[in-house]
mmCIF file of C-alpha atoms in Angstrom:
data_model
loop_
_atom_site.group_PDB
_atom_site.id
_atom_site.type_symbol
_atom_site.label_atom_id
_atom_site.label_comp_id
_atom_site.label_asym_id
_atom_site.label_seq_id
_atom_site.Cartn_x
_atom_site.Cartn_y
_atom_site.Cartn_z
ATOM 1 C CA MET A 1 -9.593 5.198 3.886
ATOM 2 C CA HIS A 2 -12.550 5.562 1.493
ATOM 3 C CA VAL A 3 -12.139 3.325 -1.536
ATOM 4 C CA ILE A 4 -13.974 2.733 -4.796
ATOM 5 C CA GLY A 5 -13.373 -0.645 -6.353
ATOM 6 C CA TYR A 6 -14.814 -2.900 -9.022
ATOM 7 C CA GLY A 7 -16.182 -6.270 -8.041
ATOM 8 C CA THR A 8 -19.119 -8.617 -8.176
ATOM 9 C CA THR A 9 -21.654 -9.967 -5.725
ATOM 10 C CA GLU A 10 -22.469 -13.183 -7.583
ATOM 11 C CA ALA A 11 -20.870 -15.442 -10.172
ATOM 12 C CA SER A 12 -23.139 -14.476 -13.048
ATOM 13 C CA ALA A 13 -22.912 -10.703 -12.501
ATOM 14 C CA GLU A 14 -20.717 -8.185 -14.297
ATOM 15 C CA LEU A 15 -18.098 -6.288 -12.297
ATOM 16 C CA VAL A 16 -19.564 -2.995 -11.037
ATOM 17 C CA PRO A 17 -18.372 -0.117 -8.824
ATOM 18 C CA LEU A 18 -18.386 -0.909 -5.102
ATOM 19 C CA SER A 19 -17.728 1.512 -2.247
ATOM 20 C CA PHE A 20 -16.072 0.552 1.040
ATOM 21 C CA GLU A 21 -13.769 1.763 3.794
ATOM 22 C CA ARG A 22 -10.313 0.261 4.217
ATOM 23 C CA PRO A 23 -9.447 -0.178 7.921
ATOM 24 C CA ASP A 24 -7.317 2.619 9.348
ATOM 25 C CA MET A 25 -3.585 2.120 9.011
ATOM 26 C CA ARG A 26 -1.892 0.733 12.131
ATOM 27 C CA ALA A 27 1.682 0.328 13.334
ATOM 28 C CA GLY A 28 3.729 -1.716 10.904
ATOM 29 C CA GLU A 29 1.433 -1.023 7.950
ATOM 30 C CA VAL A 30 1.739 0.905 4.700
ATOM 31 C CA GLU A 31 -1.036 2.870 3.001
ATOM 32 C CA ILE A 32 -0.899 2.754 -0.799
ATOM 33 C CA GLU A 33 -2.635 4.698 -3.532
ATOM 34 C CA ILE A 34 -3.078 2.160 -6.328
ATOM 35 C CA THR A 35 -1.980 3.343 -9.782
ATOM 36 C CA HIS A 36 -2.103 0.061 -11.737
ATOM 37 C CA CYS A 37 -3.391 -3.485 -11.330
ATOM 38 C CA GLY A 38 -2.881 -6.460 -13.608
ATOM 39 C CA VAL A 39 -5.797 -8.607 -14.787
ATOM 40 C CA CYS A 40 -4.966 -12.255 -14.081
ATOM 41 C CA HIS A 41 -6.825 -15.303 -15.387
ATOM 42 C CA SER A 42 -7.353 -16.324 -11.759
ATOM 43 C CA ASP A 43 -9.311 -13.082 -11.286
ATOM 44 C CA LEU A 44 -11.769 -14.401 -13.865
ATOM 45 C CA HIS A 45 -11.907 -17.847 -12.215
ATOM 46 C CA GLN A 46 -12.507 -16.288 -8.800
ATOM 47 C CA ALA A 47 -15.145 -13.797 -9.954
ATOM 48 C CA ARG A 48 -17.016 -16.593 -11.746
ATOM 49 C CA ASP A 49 -16.611 -19.025 -8.792
ATOM 50 C CA ASP A 50 -14.957 -21.593 -11.054
ATOM 51 C CA TRP A 51 -13.090 -22.991 -8.035
ATOM 52 C CA GLY A 52 -16.158 -23.121 -5.819
ATOM 53 C CA ASN A 53 -14.594 -21.080 -2.978
ATOM 54 C CA THR A 54 -15.521 -17.477 -3.772
ATOM 55 C CA VAL A 55 -16.779 -15.338 -0.914
ATOM 56 C CA TRP A 56 -18.996 -12.427 -1.905
ATOM 57 C CA PRO A 57 -18.592 -9.604 -2.556
ATOM 58 C CA CYS A 58 -15.468 -10.320 -4.584
ATOM 59 C CA VAL A 59 -13.123 -7.445 -5.484
ATOM 60 C CA PRO A 60 -10.289 -9.062 -7.525
ATOM 61 C CA GLY A 61 -6.734 -7.927 -8.146
ATOM 62 C CA HIS A 62 -3.398 -9.232 -6.876
ATOM 63 C CA GLU A 63 -0.918 -7.559 -9.226
ATOM 64 C CA VAL A 64 -0.966 -4.209 -7.467
ATOM 65 C CA VAL A 65 1.353 -1.246 -8.059
ATOM 66 C CA GLY A 66 1.053 2.149 -6.454
ATOM 67 C CA LEU A 67 2.549 4.964 -4.391
ATOM 68 C CA VAL A 68 3.017 5.032 -0.631
ATOM 69 C CA THR A 69 0.832 7.770 0.864
ATOM 70 C CA ARG A 70 1.520 7.104 4.562
ATOM 71 C CA VAL A 71 3.456 4.677 6.755
ATOM 72 C CA GLY A 72 2.590 3.452 10.239
ATOM 73 C CA ASP A 73 4.768 3.543 13.339
ATOM 74 C CA GLY A 74 7.720 1.191 13.150
ATOM 75 C CA VAL A 75 7.862 0.948 9.346
ATOM 76 C CA THR A 76 11.493 1.124 8.239
ATOM 77 C CA LYS A 77 11.581 -0.154 4.639
ATOM 78 C CA PHE A 78 9.245 2.363 2.996
ATOM 79 C CA LYS A 79 8.469 6.056 3.025
ATOM 80 C CA GLU A 80 5.868 8.372 1.547
ATOM 81 C CA GLY A 81 6.215 8.657 -2.232
ATOM 82 C CA ASP A 82 7.896 5.249 -2.745
ATOM 83 C CA ARG A 83 6.695 3.225 -5.744
ATOM 84 C CA VAL A 84 5.693 -0.172 -4.423
ATOM 85 C CA GLY A 85 3.920 -3.398 -5.271
ATOM 86 C CA VAL A 86 1.682 -5.909 -3.552
ATOM 87 C CA GLY A 87 1.336 -9.435 -4.889
ATOM 88 C CA CYS A 88 -0.964 -12.309 -4.049
ATOM 89 C CA MET A 89 -0.631 -12.158 -0.234
ATOM 90 C CA VAL A 90 -1.076 -9.494 2.424
ATOM 91 C CA ASN A 91 -0.486 -11.525 5.588
ATOM 92 C CA SER A 92 0.853 -14.753 7.111
ATOM 93 C CA CYS A 93 1.757 -15.989 10.569
ATOM 94 C CA GLN A 94 5.467 -15.100 10.031
ATOM 95 C CA ALA A 95 6.427 -17.778 12.585
ATOM 96 C CA CYS A 96 5.946 -21.264 11.053
ATOM 97 C CA GLY A 97 8.571 -23.210 9.124
ATOM 98 C CA PRO A 98 7.516 -22.150 5.629
ATOM 99 C CA CYS A 99 7.267 -18.488 6.662
ATOM 100 C CA GLU A 100 10.715 -18.561 8.247
ATOM 101 C CA GLN A 101 12.078 -20.156 5.044
ATOM 102 C CA GLY A 102 10.574 -17.408 2.873
ATOM 103 C CA ASP A 103 7.666 -19.509 1.580
ATOM 104 C CA GLU A 104 4.833 -17.479 3.107
ATOM 105 C CA GLN A 105 2.461 -18.815 0.439
ATOM 106 C CA TYR A 106 2.617 -22.188 2.229
ATOM 107 C CA CYS A 107 2.061 -20.710 5.698
ATOM 108 C CA GLU A 108 1.092 -23.362 8.235
ATOM 109 C CA GLY A 109 -0.186 -20.904 10.836
ATOM 110 C CA PRO A 110 -3.654 -21.313 12.275
ATOM 111 C CA LYS A 111 -5.180 -19.132 9.540
ATOM 112 C CA SER A 112 -2.647 -19.797 6.753
ATOM 113 C CA ALA A 113 -1.553 -17.020 4.418
ATOM 114 C CA THR A 114 -4.107 -14.268 3.787
ATOM 115 C CA LEU A 115 -4.665 -13.694 0.090
ATOM 116 C CA THR A 116 -4.876 -10.153 -1.264
ATOM 117 C CA TYR A 117 -8.481 -10.825 -2.218
ATOM 118 C CA ASN A 118 -10.944 -13.611 -1.450
ATOM 119 C CA GLY A 119 -8.913 -14.366 1.662
ATOM 120 C CA PRO A 120 -11.711 -15.110 4.156
ATOM 121 C CA LYS A 121 -10.698 -15.659 7.752
ATOM 122 C CA LYS A 122 -12.551 -18.188 9.857
ATOM 123 C CA PRO A 123 -14.560 -18.299 12.065
ATOM 124 C CA ASP A 124 -16.152 -14.982 11.154
ATOM 125 C CA GLY A 125 -15.679 -15.425 7.397
ATOM 126 C CA SER A 126 -14.653 -11.809 6.837
ATOM 127 C CA ASN A 127 -13.207 -11.280 3.380
ATOM 128 C CA THR A 128 -10.329 -9.372 1.774
ATOM 129 C CA TYR A 129 -10.675 -7.047 -1.218
ATOM 130 C CA GLY A 130 -8.001 -6.659 -3.846
ATOM 131 C CA GLY A 131 -6.406 -4.235 -6.246
ATOM 132 C CA TYR A 132 -9.292 -3.395 -8.576
ATOM 133 C CA SER A 133 -9.619 -0.408 -6.251
ATOM 134 C CA THR A 134 -8.167 3.023 -5.557
ATOM 135 C CA GLY A 135 -6.213 2.183 -2.420
ATOM 136 C CA ILE A 136 -5.071 -0.509 -0.005
ATOM 137 C CA VAL A 137 -3.419 -0.884 3.405
ATOM 138 C CA VAL A 138 -0.833 -3.677 3.723
ATOM 139 C CA ARG A 139 1.634 -4.933 6.278
ATOM 140 C CA GLU A 140 5.189 -3.782 5.606
ATOM 141 C CA GLU A 141 6.406 -7.388 5.312
ATOM 142 C CA PHE A 142 4.255 -7.907 2.205
ATOM 143 C CA VAL A 143 5.111 -4.716 0.324
ATOM 144 C CA LEU A 144 7.696 -4.776 -2.471
ATOM 145 C CA HIS A 145 10.016 -2.180 -3.969
ATOM 146 C CA ILE A 146 9.417 -1.581 -7.695
ATOM 147 C CA PRO A 147 12.770 -0.993 -9.431
ATOM 148 C CA GLU A 148 13.083 2.392 -11.125
ATOM 149 C CA ALA A 149 13.946 0.691 -14.419
ATOM 150 C CA ILE A 150 10.480 -0.881 -14.682
ATOM 151 C CA ASP A 151 7.432 1.096 -15.769
ATOM 152 C CA PRO A 152 4.718 0.729 -13.088
ATOM 153 C CA ALA A 153 2.185 -0.693 -15.551
ATOM 154 C CA GLU A 154 4.713 -3.293 -16.691
ATOM 155 C CA ALA A 155 5.653 -4.143 -13.108
ATOM 156 C CA ALA A 156 2.141 -5.270 -12.207
ATOM 157 C CA PRO A 157 2.072 -8.673 -13.983
ATOM 158 C CA ILE A 158 5.473 -9.606 -12.578
ATOM 159 C CA LEU A 159 3.845 -9.760 -9.120
ATOM 160 C CA CYS A 160 1.884 -12.870 -10.124
ATOM 161 C CA ALA A 161 2.712 -14.061 -13.642
ATOM 162 C CA GLY A 162 6.404 -13.411 -13.074
ATOM 163 C CA ILE A 163 6.810 -15.011 -9.646
ATOM 164 C CA THR A 164 4.511 -17.944 -10.447
ATOM 165 C CA THR A 165 6.739 -19.061 -13.312
ATOM 166 C CA TYR A 166 10.070 -17.988 -11.786
ATOM 167 C CA ASN A 167 9.625 -19.945 -8.537
ATOM 168 C CA PRO A 168 9.663 -23.445 -10.124
ATOM 169 C CA MET A 169 12.682 -22.521 -12.251
ATOM 170 C CA LYS A 170 14.546 -21.738 -9.045
ATOM 171 C CA HIS A 171 13.110 -24.606 -6.998
ATOM 172 C CA PHE A 172 13.802 -27.306 -9.582
ATOM 173 C CA GLY A 173 17.218 -25.869 -10.451
ATOM 174 C CA LEU A 174 16.918 -24.838 -14.074
ATOM 175 C CA LYS A 175 20.466 -24.588 -15.411
ATOM 176 C CA GLU A 176 22.204 -23.001 -18.341
ATOM 177 C CA GLY A 177 22.075 -25.280 -21.379
ATOM 178 C CA GLN A 178 19.012 -27.215 -20.244
ATOM 179 C CA THR A 179 15.759 -27.224 -22.190
ATOM 180 C CA LEU A 180 12.685 -25.637 -20.649
ATOM 181 C CA GLY A 181 9.223 -26.324 -22.005
ATOM 182 C CA VAL A 182 6.480 -23.771 -21.449
ATOM 183 C CA ALA A 183 2.931 -25.037 -21.986
ATOM 184 C CA GLY A 184 0.397 -22.304 -22.662
ATOM 185 C CA ILE A 185 1.660 -18.928 -23.868
ATOM 186 C CA GLY A 186 -0.621 -16.421 -22.207
ATOM 187 C CA GLY A 187 -0.081 -14.072 -19.281
ATOM 188 C CA LEU A 188 2.041 -16.557 -17.326
ATOM 189 C CA GLY A 189 3.596 -18.380 -20.251
ATOM 190 C CA HIS A 190 4.953 -15.316 -22.024
ATOM 191 C CA MET A 191 6.774 -14.376 -18.808
ATOM 192 C CA ALA A 192 8.098 -17.926 -18.429
ATOM 193 C CA VAL A 193 9.627 -17.786 -21.920
ATOM 194 C CA GLN A 194 11.580 -14.639 -21.096
ATOM 195 C CA LEU A 195 12.598 -15.733 -17.617
ATOM 196 C CA GLY A 196 13.766 -19.102 -18.881
ATOM 197 C CA LYS A 197 16.070 -17.384 -21.378
ATOM 198 C CA SER A 198 17.573 -15.365 -18.524
ATOM 199 C CA PHE A 199 18.744 -18.658 -16.971
ATOM 200 C CA GLY A 200 20.562 -19.530 -20.190
ATOM 201 C CA ALA A 201 18.095 -22.308 -21.028
ATOM 202 C CA LYS A 202 16.828 -23.320 -24.430
ATOM 203 C CA VAL A 203 13.101 -22.518 -24.361
ATOM 204 C CA VAL A 204 10.506 -24.540 -26.254
ATOM 205 C CA ALA A 205 7.025 -22.991 -26.293
ATOM 206 C CA LEU A 206 4.095 -25.413 -26.449
ATOM 207 C CA THR A 207 0.914 -23.835 -27.775
ATOM 208 C CA THR A 208 -2.413 -24.785 -29.299
ATOM 209 C CA THR A 209 -2.523 -21.536 -31.276
ATOM 210 C CA GLU A 210 -0.507 -21.351 -34.497
ATOM 211 C CA ALA A 211 -1.354 -17.644 -34.768
ATOM 212 C CA LYS A 212 0.837 -16.944 -31.741
ATOM 213 C CA ARG A 213 4.009 -18.350 -33.329
ATOM 214 C CA SER A 214 5.574 -15.056 -34.468
ATOM 215 C CA ASP A 215 4.772 -13.325 -31.166
ATOM 216 C CA ILE A 216 6.287 -16.223 -29.217
ATOM 217 C CA LEU A 217 9.487 -16.165 -31.252
ATOM 218 C CA GLU A 218 9.771 -12.413 -30.686
ATOM 219 C CA LEU A 219 9.654 -13.110 -26.946
ATOM 220 C CA GLY A 220 12.837 -15.143 -27.360
ATOM 221 C CA ALA A 221 11.625 -18.739 -27.585
ATOM 222 C CA ASP A 222 14.012 -20.995 -29.451
ATOM 223 C CA GLU A 223 11.287 -23.273 -30.783
ATOM 224 C CA VAL A 224 7.507 -23.327 -31.014
ATOM 225 C CA VAL A 225 5.624 -26.627 -30.999
ATOM 226 C CA VAL A 226 1.963 -26.422 -31.993
ATOM 227 C CA MET A 227 0.350 -29.292 -30.097
ATOM 228 C CA SER A 228 -2.014 -30.186 -32.965
ATOM 229 C CA ASP A 229 1.000 -30.862 -35.213
ATOM 230 C CA GLU A 230 1.533 -34.585 -34.613
ATOM 231 C CA GLU A 231 4.884 -34.672 -36.368
ATOM 232 C CA ALA A 232 6.262 -31.739 -34.364
ATOM 233 C CA VAL A 233 5.071 -33.292 -31.101
ATOM 234 C CA LYS A 234 6.640 -36.622 -32.056
ATOM 235 C CA ASN A 235 9.964 -34.911 -32.801
ATOM 236 C CA ALA A 236 9.878 -33.180 -29.401
ATOM 237 C CA ALA A 237 9.515 -36.439 -27.458
ATOM 238 C CA GLN A 238 11.819 -36.755 -24.409
ATOM 239 C CA SER A 239 13.486 -33.418 -25.125
ATOM 240 C CA LEU A 240 12.670 -31.334 -22.023
ATOM 241 C CA ASP A 241 14.526 -31.039 -18.713
ATOM 242 C CA LEU A 242 11.722 -29.063 -17.039
ATOM 243 C CA MET A 243 8.226 -28.060 -18.105
ATOM 244 C CA ILE A 244 6.138 -25.282 -16.618
ATOM 245 C CA ASP A 245 2.488 -25.885 -17.432
ATOM 246 C CA THR A 246 0.682 -22.514 -17.274
ATOM 247 C CA ILE A 247 -2.585 -23.601 -18.951
ATOM 248 C CA PRO A 248 -5.320 -22.233 -16.671
ATOM 249 C CA TYR A 249 -8.116 -24.712 -17.403
ATOM 250 C CA PRO A 250 -8.563 -28.519 -17.489
ATOM 251 C CA HIS A 251 -6.541 -30.215 -20.202
ATOM 252 C CA ASP A 252 -4.952 -33.576 -21.004
ATOM 253 C CA LEU A 253 -1.552 -34.019 -19.351
ATOM 254 C CA ASN A 254 -1.032 -37.174 -21.401
ATOM 255 C CA ASP A 255 -0.184 -34.905 -24.338
ATOM 256 C CA TYR A 256 2.690 -33.308 -22.438
ATOM 257 C CA ILE A 257 4.332 -36.002 -20.271
ATOM 258 C CA PRO A 258 5.924 -37.790 -23.289
ATOM 259 C CA LEU A 259 7.912 -34.617 -24.008
ATOM 260 C CA MET A 260 9.852 -34.990 -20.744
ATOM 261 C CA LYS A 261 13.279 -36.600 -20.525
ATOM 262 C CA PRO A 262 13.603 -39.419 -17.970
ATOM 263 C CA ASN A 263 14.117 -38.204 -14.372
ATOM 264 C CA THR A 264 12.642 -34.761 -14.988
ATOM 265 C CA THR A 265 9.708 -32.701 -13.692
ATOM 266 C CA LEU A 266 6.536 -31.302 -15.221
ATOM 267 C CA CYS A 267 5.346 -28.508 -12.921
ATOM 268 C CA VAL A 268 1.713 -27.390 -12.992
ATOM 269 C CA VAL A 269 1.105 -23.738 -12.082
ATOM 270 C CA GLY A 270 -2.036 -22.824 -14.044
ATOM 271 C CA ASN A 271 -4.824 -25.383 -13.635
ATOM 272 C CA ILE A 272 -6.201 -25.959 -10.141
ATOM 273 C CA ILE A 273 -9.570 -27.326 -11.250
ATOM 274 C CA GLU A 274 -8.991 -30.884 -12.458
ATOM 275 C CA PHE A 275 -7.294 -33.027 -15.077
ATOM 276 C CA PRO A 276 -9.972 -34.928 -16.992
ATOM 277 C CA SER A 277 -7.725 -37.908 -17.730
ATOM 278 C CA PHE A 278 -4.328 -39.093 -16.636
ATOM 279 C CA ASP A 279 -2.175 -42.066 -17.656
ATOM 280 C CA PRO A 280 0.483 -42.760 -15.000
ATOM 281 C CA ALA A 281 2.336 -45.261 -17.175
ATOM 282 C CA GLN A 282 4.191 -42.522 -19.000
ATOM 283 C CA MET A 283 5.451 -41.210 -15.657
ATOM 284 C CA ILE A 284 6.377 -44.580 -14.253
ATOM 285 C CA PHE A 285 8.401 -45.868 -17.190
ATOM 286 C CA ASN A 286 10.507 -42.700 -17.420
ATOM 287 C CA ARG A 287 10.500 -41.642 -13.759
ATOM 288 C CA VAL A 288 8.868 -38.324 -14.671
ATOM 289 C CA ALA A 289 7.498 -36.317 -11.760
ATOM 290 C CA VAL A 290 4.336 -34.229 -12.013
ATOM 291 C CA SER A 291 4.505 -31.456 -9.453
ATOM 292 C CA GLY A 292 2.799 -28.186 -8.627
ATOM 293 C CA SER A 293 3.885 -24.769 -7.453
ATOM 294 C CA LEU A 294 2.058 -21.840 -5.875
ATOM 295 C CA ILE A 295 3.247 -18.272 -6.583
ATOM 296 C CA GLY A 296 6.341 -17.563 -4.408
ATOM 297 C CA GLY A 297 7.410 -15.939 -1.183
ATOM 298 C CA VAL A 298 7.936 -12.221 -0.654
ATOM 299 C CA ALA A 299 11.732 -12.308 -0.910
ATOM 300 C CA MET A 300 11.608 -14.312 -4.126
ATOM 301 C CA THR A 301 9.030 -11.944 -5.587
ATOM 302 C CA GLN A 302 11.434 -9.081 -4.944
ATOM 303 C CA GLU A 303 14.146 -11.197 -6.541
ATOM 304 C CA VAL A 304 12.187 -11.692 -9.755
ATOM 305 C CA LEU A 305 11.352 -7.964 -9.912
ATOM 306 C CA ASP A 306 15.061 -7.177 -9.642
ATOM 307 C CA ARG A 307 15.913 -9.863 -12.206
ATOM 308 C CA CYS A 308 13.424 -8.420 -14.687
ATOM 309 C CA ALA A 309 14.952 -4.970 -14.192
ATOM 310 C CA GLU A 310 18.478 -6.318 -14.719
ATOM 311 C CA HIS A 311 17.727 -8.450 -17.794
ATOM 312 C CA GLY A 312 15.251 -6.161 -19.529
ATOM 313 C CA ILE A 313 12.399 -8.650 -19.086
ATOM 314 C CA ARG A 314 8.990 -7.043 -19.430
ATOM 315 C CA PRO A 315 5.445 -8.361 -19.845
ATOM 316 C CA LEU A 316 3.663 -7.356 -23.019
ATOM 317 C CA ILE A 317 0.643 -5.411 -21.816
ATOM 318 C CA GLU A 318 -2.455 -3.598 -22.971
ATOM 319 C CA LYS A 319 -3.556 -0.834 -20.606
ATOM 320 C CA ILE A 320 -7.281 -0.476 -19.988
ATOM 321 C CA ASP A 321 -9.609 1.664 -17.914
ATOM 322 C CA ILE A 322 -11.298 -0.150 -15.064
ATOM 323 C CA ASP A 323 -14.718 0.054 -16.665
ATOM 324 C CA GLU A 324 -13.337 -2.136 -19.461
ATOM 325 C CA VAL A 325 -12.487 -5.003 -17.109
ATOM 326 C CA SER A 326 -15.563 -7.116 -17.890
ATOM 327 C CA SER A 327 -14.768 -7.003 -21.591
ATOM 328 C CA ALA A 328 -11.154 -7.858 -20.709
ATOM 329 C CA PHE A 329 -12.428 -10.990 -18.964
ATOM 330 C CA GLY A 330 -14.248 -11.944 -22.150
ATOM 331 C CA ARG A 331 -11.149 -11.388 -24.239
ATOM 332 C CA MET A 332 -9.121 -13.583 -21.879
ATOM 333 C CA GLN A 333 -11.605 -16.402 -22.364
ATOM 334 C CA GLU A 334 -11.257 -16.018 -26.141
ATOM 335 C CA GLU A 335 -7.418 -15.832 -25.834
ATOM 336 C CA ASP A 336 -7.616 -12.431 -27.501
ATOM 337 C CA VAL A 337 -4.933 -10.578 -25.551
ATOM 338 C CA ARG A 338 -1.173 -10.285 -26.111
ATOM 339 C CA PHE A 339 -0.484 -10.978 -23.287
ATOM 340 C CA ARG A 340 -1.755 -9.173 -20.200
ATOM 341 C CA HIS A 341 -4.299 -6.451 -19.485
ATOM 342 C CA VAL A 342 -3.278 -3.877 -16.890
ATOM 343 C CA ILE A 343 -5.819 -1.475 -15.365
ATOM 344 C CA ASP A 344 -4.734 2.162 -15.247
ATOM 345 C CA MET A 345 -6.491 3.479 -12.142
ATOM 346 C CA ALA A 346 -6.155 7.153 -13.109
ATOM 347 C CA GLY A 347 -9.561 7.239 -14.782
ATOM 348 C CA LEU A 348 -11.375 5.862 -11.753
ATOM 349 C CA LYS A 349 -9.567 8.175 -9.326
ATOM 350 C CA SER A 350 -10.446 11.216 -11.433
ATOM 351 C CA ARG A 351 -14.157 10.477 -11.211
ATOM 352 C CA MET A 352 -14.445 8.952 -7.736
ATOM 353 C CA ASN A 353 -16.978 11.524 -6.581
ATOM 354 C CA ASP A 354 -19.204 10.883 -9.576
ATOM 355 C CA VAL A 355 -19.245 7.059 -9.482
ATOM 356 C CA ASP A 356 -22.528 5.454 -8.461
ATOM 357 C CA ALA A 357 -21.074 2.685 -6.294
ATOM 358 C CA LYS A 358 -22.877 0.170 -4.117
ATOM 359 C CA LYS A 359 -21.697 0.315 -0.495
ATOM 360 C CA ILE A 360 -20.326 -2.965 0.916
ATOM 361 C CA ASP A 361 -18.911 -4.013 4.282
ATOM 362 C CA PRO A 362 -15.276 -3.176 5.131
ATOM 363 C CA PRO A 363 -12.747 -5.867 4.245
ATOM 364 C CA ALA A 364 -10.871 -8.091 6.673
ATOM 365 C CA ARG A 365 -7.410 -7.229 7.898
ATOM 366 C CA GLY A 366 -4.488 -9.245 9.223
ATOM 367 C CA GLU A 367 -2.812 -8.945 12.561
ATOM 368 C CA VAL A 368 0.663 -7.434 12.632
ATOM 369 C CA VAL A 369 2.940 -10.019 14.176
ATOM 370 C CA GLY A 370 5.812 -8.877 16.400
ATOM 371 C CA ARG A 371 4.838 -5.194 16.545
#
């Protein structure tokens, strides 16, 4: 399967066209023509090696929507022409405790879960390439049905931003009438606001950007607290039953822990770099837990897609052509997007034969368990 994608070969380089061959489809696998791919802040972190684990070349993209073009022997859930999605994973052992419980993202198998991109497999170090590309081949177990009610471009961010914020709401038992705090109202946070309302919760948005207030209220938030407003922050003290912290870069948790009621949880889903300072006293004296959560399993990702279809929840998106992705990265850094870029792959597919793309090695693939 000949593919053109956009990626980078070093942290300081712009994303450029890259040419490679996807491995041939095997039994139990699904071949997908990609129509749309969301642009996640983690794509920027990975391409710039902010986490120190990037394997080159790096072809980002884990909010993938497309059409099934072929299915392998034994595939029963999908057929040619189906509109489908692929999230942050393309493989796991399917046999360990977390996998059997539907938490494939925490796979304890010998190679752990395989990420859709930058998922190198030891000992050979072969890499995976993601959805900033024209096509992909994925195991049936990691392919999702996109509900007819959801536009394919709008479906893409649900596959990461949606599941990443939905999972902790489910895990920590958000209930009707409780108060949910959402820290950081970007790609993840604007989905968290809408999903929190679907649980019947009161939603308080915590932002550093006053200019976002009207947009946040239109999303359905009940209150907006601008974190530079000392009086507003003081009035919000000990008011939250659950907080989802979506801020994707280092920041001071000490500003947010005082907003939690006693015996509640602040869940970090955005920042995996570091916290520059941390005062445990605020936790200890109110028995506040600081936790973390990583995306969600395949079944729960399907669940959040279906929930968004049922409740009319949609990300606010700006569609771009793939050759605009480097400028989209810059706009993300400047917080100049409301609230998610989505790549429309039609432009790249129409000019595949004319793209001057550097040839790179084929990507890694996962083994099909139980086939």
